[in-house]
Amino acid sequence: MEKLLEQIKKGTVWAFPGGVHPPQQKTLSNSAQIARLPLPDKLVVPLKQHIGANGKLIVEKGQHVLKGQPLTTPAANWSVPVHAPTSGTITDIAPMPSAHPSALPELSIIIEPDGNDEWCSLNPAINPAKLSHDELVDIIHQAGISGMGGAGFPTYVKADIKQPIEFLIVNAVECEPYITADDVLMREHAKQVVQGIELMQQILNPTLCIVGIEDNKPEAIAAMTQAAEHNANIVIQTVPTVYPSGGEKQLIKLLTNREVPSSGIPADIGILVHNTGTLFAVQQAVYEGKPLIERVITVTGNTIHKPGNVWALLGTEIKHLLDCQGFSPVPQQRVVMGGPMMGFTLPTVRIGVVKTTNCILAPDHKELAEPGPEKACIRCSACADACPASLLPQQLQWFAKSKEYDKLQEHNLFDCIECGACAYVCPSEIPLVQYYRVTKVEIKEQQAEKIKADRAKERFDARKERLEREQEERQNRHKRKPAAKSDDEKQKVADALARVKNKSDNGGEKSAVAAAIARAKAKKQQGEELEPDNTEVAKERALRKEQARKYKEQKSQTDDSGDTAPVDDKKSAVAAAIARAKAKKAAQAQDEQVKTDDANTAPADDKKSAVAAAIARAKAKKAAQAQDEQVNTDDADTAAPVDDKKAAVAAAIARAKAKKAAKAQDEQTNTDDANTAAPVDDKKAAVAAAIARAKAKKAAKAAEQTDQPNVPSINEKPADNVKSEEPQTDSPSDNKKAAVAAAIARAKAKKAAKEAQQTQSDENTEQVTTAEPETPSEISPEQTAAQKKKAAVAVAIARAKAKKLQKEGNDQS
């Protein structure tokens, strides 16, 4: 460090890479003193004239303001106020063209001067040396001072830096051609500039202050040396005239041989840089209490008759400056704000000057020729040789055209200071700086969008986490942590559980419920969360199932205790069907025999006929009963249970056959009655009606017995002379199906019996009521009356029996 200080004090200068030597053209404007211009007709004061946020507007339209009165107040970080350049009335507050290559409108305050140029009350510091650090920073902040030689960085931010500063560098190089504002300012106000340097030394307390001035400004060097001779910590250093030696990083390299890291700032290496005009504004704010409302601007060019430097109020339109200096425009005249290397062409001269405006250049066509059409790159590497930042301008231009932003950042695009040296030496006249400027804006917009999206995602994640946390808190709000239990309480819980267990072992369903209640109470005493426990209920259910299983086994053993062996299911069903068919056939044959006897027998005595008919009916009834009992006994006394499904099938077949036999019997009876040539005696008709009723009753009874097989109970023993036919299963589903099938069969049998009874009753009634003796002489009146009476009685009996049979069928269903 000491060696470096010795080298600096000896005047050692280190070179930086690249650089060019354009024509200086400074003699046009540095020969005259700084001039004062008359007040303009209006002032257009933008609210934003620096890097950072706008200030908060504190004036309104139509308000009268004084010179130096604040128009805005700081409202955010890196925000500095603006002040009224002169006294007057605010005529409007509206967007106006900005001092930018795009001339995009920015909110501005339009002031109409009143000509009095009346100051507001000023508060200069009586003894600046006794001011504290915070007081000096606040004065600089409220004065609205920002960098006046570069991008307009707020000065109070640099002054309030927390990092230790070793070197304070004053940039008085002013390397841009044509510009002489800092040169004449140092000539005429060197003392004030040095006072500003001393104020910054008081704030920052650096080891050494170095003032760098190009060797083409001998008068400024002499003036600054004389003004700073009393301060040993201020070194006036002369640097060679090379463009762009006035660049911040390049000047640091020249004076200290230190390099600012890529994407870093000078404070990272303990260095702070201020412009000459900025330090003069600091001196004015502290010593005189004046805010930043004016600055020195160079007005030059071949179309200006009186080129020179002027004090210009902030907000003064460019047209007013040109007119005051004798502007004679040429066709397609260009007006440049800034120098020829880093300045930009103004789209209109109705733009107000701002804090960073240091030059207005109005050249003719010979002085600053229009650039020609862009040609293809010839890869001469002249741009790379001239770049003071050691970049690859050609490669950056290719990436910029193809919008490869990642590669541009990898090649350190943002280290470019936009000095224009690459474009100045390019033989193909490629506007390299314009490519870089546009691409930088696009990258910054992309980064801003990414930052915005990241913040939105962070807010979303934070909100999601908060909602989940609140939901969890709501769920756990009513949960209580179990309190520590004493030994007595634990013993009580254990006793309760033991009692519950004993009850569960000895009791049934009630004990299970009591056990569950006891467990719930025990858990409630322990403070635990109640949970359903069906263990005891499940045990009771398992016990009942075991009892049912044992009952079924006992039943099966009882059924298997007979001497008969199970027979094939199909054979048993066939045997039952054959037995039922034989019984029906026997009954049918008996009925036919009775009919044949009745038809072949001549009218006889009523008493004998009645006796014969009664005997025939008894025999038929007895035979049908014997057959039905035999069938029922065969079906009911099977030792092994019959399969429900097969039994249901057999029952359905039997019912169908019974129904078919009854229908055939009815048809035969009707045919016999219709084929009888001679009228039948009323007695015979009654006999036929009785036979029909017996057949219908027998058919209904057979159907009912078929539907409901007489299965013996567990306690009954099967008959010794009956052999078991089929084993029967205990499946609940088969039982249900069999029950359904039996119900259907009973309904069908009931319907068939009802139809048969109705048909037979109608026929008998018709026969009885319509039967007449063939010759009246053969039957006496008394006999005729007796026959009619008997026939009526028979019809009534038939109707009663049919009604009774129907009622029995209803009861069975």
Coordinates of N, CA and C in Angstrom, one line a residue, residues 124-227:
P124 N -27.6 28.1 4.3 CA -26.2 27.6 4.1 C -25.6 27.2 5.5
A125 N -24.7 26.3 5.4 CA -24.0 25.9 6.7 C -23.0 26.9 7.2
I126 N -23.1 27.3 8.4 CA -22.2 28.3 9.0 C -20.8 27.8 9.1
N127 N -20.7 26.6 9.6 CA -19.4 26.0 9.8 C -19.4 24.5 9.3
P128 N -19.2 24.3 8.0 CA -19.3 23.0 7.4 C -18.4 22.0 8.0
A129 N -17.2 22.4 8.5 CA -16.3 21.4 9.1 C -16.8 20.7 10.3
K130 N -17.8 21.3 11.0 CA -18.3 20.7 12.2 C -19.6 19.9 12.0
L131 N -20.0 19.8 10.7 CA -21.2 19.0 10.4 C -20.8 17.5 10.5
S132 N -21.8 16.8 11.0 CA -21.6 15.3 11.1 C -21.8 14.6 9.7
H133 N -21.5 13.4 9.7 CA -21.6 12.6 8.5 C -23.1 12.6 8.0
D134 N -24.0 12.3 8.9 CA -25.4 12.2 8.5 C -26.0 13.6 8.1
E135 N -25.5 14.6 8.7 CA -26.0 16.0 8.3 C -25.5 16.3 6.9
L136 N -24.3 16.0 6.6 CA -23.8 16.3 5.2 C -24.5 15.5 4.2
V137 N -24.7 14.2 4.5 CA -25.4 13.3 3.6 C -26.9 13.8 3.3
D138 N -27.5 14.3 4.4 CA -28.9 14.8 4.3 C -28.9 16.1 3.4
I139 N -28.0 16.9 3.6 CA -27.9 18.2 2.8 C -27.7 17.8 1.3
I140 N -26.8 16.9 1.0 CA -26.6 16.5 -0.4 C -27.9 15.8 -0.9
H141 N -28.6 15.1 -0.1 CA -29.8 14.4 -0.6 C -30.9 15.4 -0.9
Q142 N -31.2 16.3 0.0 CA -32.2 17.3 -0.2 C -31.9 18.3 -1.2
A143 N -30.7 18.5 -1.6 CA -30.3 19.4 -2.7 C -30.5 18.8 -4.0
G144 N -30.8 17.5 -4.1 CA -31.1 16.8 -5.4 C -29.9 16.6 -6.2
I145 N -28.7 16.4 -5.7 CA -27.5 16.2 -6.4 C -27.4 14.8 -6.9
S146 N -27.1 14.6 -8.2 CA -26.8 13.3 -8.7 C -25.6 13.4 -9.7
G147 N -25.0 12.3 -10.1 CA -23.8 12.4 -11.0 C -24.1 13.2 -12.2
M148 N -23.2 14.1 -12.5 CA -23.4 15.1 -13.6 C -22.4 14.8 -14.7
G149 N -21.7 13.7 -14.7 CA -20.8 13.4 -15.8 C -21.0 12.0 -16.4
G150 N -22.0 11.2 -15.8 CA -22.2 9.9 -16.3 C -23.7 9.6 -16.4
A151 N -24.1 8.5 -15.7 CA -25.5 8.1 -15.8 C -26.5 8.7 -14.8
G152 N -25.9 9.6 -13.9 CA -26.8 10.3 -13.0 C -27.1 9.5 -11.7
F153 N -26.0 8.8 -11.2 CA -26.2 8.0 -9.9 C -26.4 9.0 -8.8
P154 N -27.3 8.8 -7.9 CA -27.6 9.7 -6.7 C -26.3 9.8 -5.9
T155 N -25.9 11.1 -5.6 CA -24.6 11.3 -4.9 C -24.7 10.9 -3.5
Y156 N -25.9 11.1 -2.9 CA -26.0 10.8 -1.4 C -25.8 9.3 -1.2
V157 N -26.1 8.4 -2.2 CA -25.9 7.0 -2.0 C -24.4 6.7 -1.9
K158 N -23.7 7.3 -2.8 CA -22.2 7.2 -2.8 C -21.6 7.7 -1.5
A159 N -22.2 8.9 -1.0 CA -21.6 9.5 0.2 C -21.9 8.7 1.4
D160 N -23.0 7.9 1.4 CA -23.4 7.2 2.6 C -23.0 5.7 2.5
I161 N -22.0 5.4 1.7 CA -21.6 4.0 1.6 C -20.9 3.6 2.8
K162 N -21.1 2.3 3.2 CA -20.6 1.8 4.4 C -19.3 1.1 4.3
Q163 N -18.8 0.9 3.1 CA -17.5 0.2 2.9 C -16.4 1.2 3.1
P164 N -15.2 0.8 3.6 CA -14.1 1.7 3.7 C -13.5 2.1 2.4
I165 N -13.2 3.4 2.2 CA -12.7 3.9 0.9 C -11.3 4.3 1.1
E166 N -10.4 3.8 0.3 CA -9.0 4.1 0.3 C -8.7 5.3 -0.6
F167 N -9.3 5.3 -1.8 CA -8.9 6.3 -2.8 C -10.2 7.0 -3.2
L168 N -10.2 8.4 -3.2 CA -11.3 9.2 -3.7 C -10.7 9.8 -5.0
I169 N -11.3 9.4 -6.2 CA -10.9 9.9 -7.5 C -11.8 10.9 -8.0
V170 N -11.3 12.0 -8.4 CA -12.1 13.1 -9.1 C -11.8 13.0 -10.6
N171 N -12.9 12.7 -11.3 CA -12.9 12.5 -12.8 C -12.9 13.9 -13.4
A172 N -11.8 14.5 -13.7 CA -11.7 15.8 -14.4 C -11.1 15.6 -15.8
V173 N -11.1 14.3 -16.3 CA -10.4 14.0 -17.6 C -11.1 14.7 -18.8
E174 N -12.5 14.5 -18.8 CA -13.3 15.0 -19.9 C -12.7 14.7 -21.3
C175 N -12.6 13.4 -21.6 CA -11.9 12.9 -22.8 C -12.8 13.0 -24.1
E176 N -14.1 13.2 -24.0 CA -14.9 13.3 -25.1 C -14.6 14.5 -26.0
P177 N -14.4 14.4 -27.3 CA -14.2 15.5 -28.2 C -15.3 16.6 -28.0
Y178 N -14.9 17.9 -28.3 CA -15.8 19.0 -28.3 C -16.2 19.5 -26.9
I179 N -16.2 18.6 -25.8 CA -16.8 19.0 -24.5 C -15.7 19.7 -23.7
T180 N -16.0 20.8 -23.2 CA -15.0 21.6 -22.3 C -15.7 22.1 -21.1
A181 N -16.8 21.6 -20.7 CA -17.6 22.1 -19.5 C -16.8 22.0 -18.2
D182 N -16.2 20.8 -18.0 CA -15.4 20.7 -16.8 C -14.1 21.5 -16.8
D183 N -13.6 21.6 -18.0 CA -12.3 22.4 -18.2 C -12.5 23.8 -17.7
V184 N -13.5 24.5 -18.3 CA -13.7 25.9 -17.9 C -14.2 26.0 -16.5
L185 N -14.9 25.0 -16.0 CA -15.4 25.1 -14.6 C -14.2 25.1 -13.6
M186 N -13.2 24.2 -13.9 CA -12.1 24.2 -13.0 C -11.2 25.4 -13.2
R187 N -11.2 26.0 -14.4 CA -10.5 27.2 -14.5 C -11.1 28.4 -13.7
E188 N -12.4 28.5 -13.7 CA -13.0 29.6 -13.1 C -13.4 29.3 -11.6
H189 N -13.7 28.1 -11.3 CA -14.2 27.8 -9.9 C -13.3 26.7 -9.3
A190 N -12.0 26.7 -9.4 CA -11.2 25.7 -8.8 C -11.3 25.6 -7.3
K191 N -11.4 26.8 -6.7 CA -11.5 26.8 -5.2 C -12.8 26.1 -4.8
Q192 N -13.9 26.4 -5.4 CA -15.2 25.7 -5.0 C -15.1 24.2 -5.3
V193 N -14.4 23.8 -6.4 CA -14.3 22.4 -6.6 C -13.5 21.7 -5.5
V194 N -12.4 22.4 -5.1 CA -11.6 21.8 -4.0 C -12.3 21.7 -2.7
Q195 N -13.2 22.8 -2.4 CA -14.0 22.7 -1.2 C -15.0 21.5 -1.3
G196 N -15.5 21.2 -2.5 CA -16.4 20.1 -2.6 C -15.6 18.8 -2.4
I197 N -14.3 18.7 -2.8 CA -13.5 17.5 -2.6 C -13.3 17.3 -1.1
E198 N -13.0 18.5 -0.4 CA -12.8 18.4 1.0 C -14.0 17.9 1.8
L199 N -15.2 18.3 1.3 CA -16.4 17.9 2.0 C -16.6 16.4 1.8
M200 N -16.3 15.8 0.6 CA -16.4 14.4 0.4 C -15.3 13.7 1.2
Q201 N -14.1 14.3 1.4 CA -13.1 13.7 2.3 C -13.6 13.6 3.7
Q202 N -14.3 14.7 4.1 CA -14.9 14.7 5.5 C -15.9 13.6 5.7
I203 N -16.7 13.3 4.6 CA -17.7 12.3 4.7 C -17.1 10.9 4.6
L204 N -16.2 10.7 3.6 CA -15.7 9.3 3.4 C -14.4 9.0 4.1
N205 N -13.6 10.0 4.5 CA -12.4 9.8 5.1 C -11.5 8.8 4.4
P206 N -11.1 9.1 3.1 CA -10.2 8.3 2.3 C -8.8 8.5 2.7
T207 N -8.0 7.5 2.2 CA -6.5 7.7 2.5 C -5.9 8.8 1.6
L208 N -6.4 8.8 0.3 CA -5.8 9.8 -0.6 C -6.9 10.2 -1.6
C209 N -6.8 11.4 -2.0 CA -7.7 11.9 -3.1 C -6.9 12.2 -4.3
I210 N -7.3 11.7 -5.5 CA -6.5 11.9 -6.7 C -7.4 12.6 -7.7
V211 N -7.0 13.7 -8.3 CA -7.7 14.4 -9.3 C -7.0 14.1 -10.6
G212 N -7.7 13.4 -11.5 CA -7.1 13.0 -12.8 C -7.6 14.0 -13.9
I213 N -6.6 14.7 -14.6 CA -6.9 15.7 -15.6 C -6.0 15.3 -16.8
E214 N -6.6 15.3 -18.0 CA -5.8 15.1 -19.2 C -4.8 16.2 -19.5
D215 N -3.7 15.8 -20.1 CA -2.6 16.8 -20.3 C -3.0 17.8 -21.4
N216 N -4.1 17.8 -22.0 CA -4.5 18.8 -23.0 C -5.3 20.0 -22.3
K217 N -5.3 20.0 -20.9 CA -6.0 21.1 -20.2 C -4.9 21.7 -19.2
P218 N -3.9 22.3 -19.7 CA -2.9 22.9 -18.8 C -3.4 24.0 -17.9
E219 N -4.3 24.8 -18.3 CA -4.9 25.9 -17.5 C -5.7 25.3 -16.3
A220 N -6.5 24.3 -16.6 CA -7.2 23.6 -15.5 C -6.3 22.9 -14.5
I221 N -5.2 22.3 -15.0 CA -4.3 21.7 -14.1 C -3.6 22.7 -13.2
A222 N -3.3 23.8 -13.7 CA -2.6 24.9 -12.9 C -3.6 25.4 -11.9
A223 N -4.8 25.7 -12.3 CA -5.8 26.2 -11.3 C -6.1 25.2 -10.2
M224 N -6.2 24.0 -10.5 CA -6.5 23.0 -9.5 C -5.3 22.7 -8.6
T225 N -4.1 22.8 -9.1 CA -2.9 22.6 -8.3 C -2.8 23.7 -7.3
Q226 N -3.1 24.9 -7.7 CA -3.0 26.1 -6.9 C -4.0 26.0 -5.8
A227 N -5.3 25.6 -6.1 CA -6.4 25.5 -5.1 C -6.2 24.4 -4.1

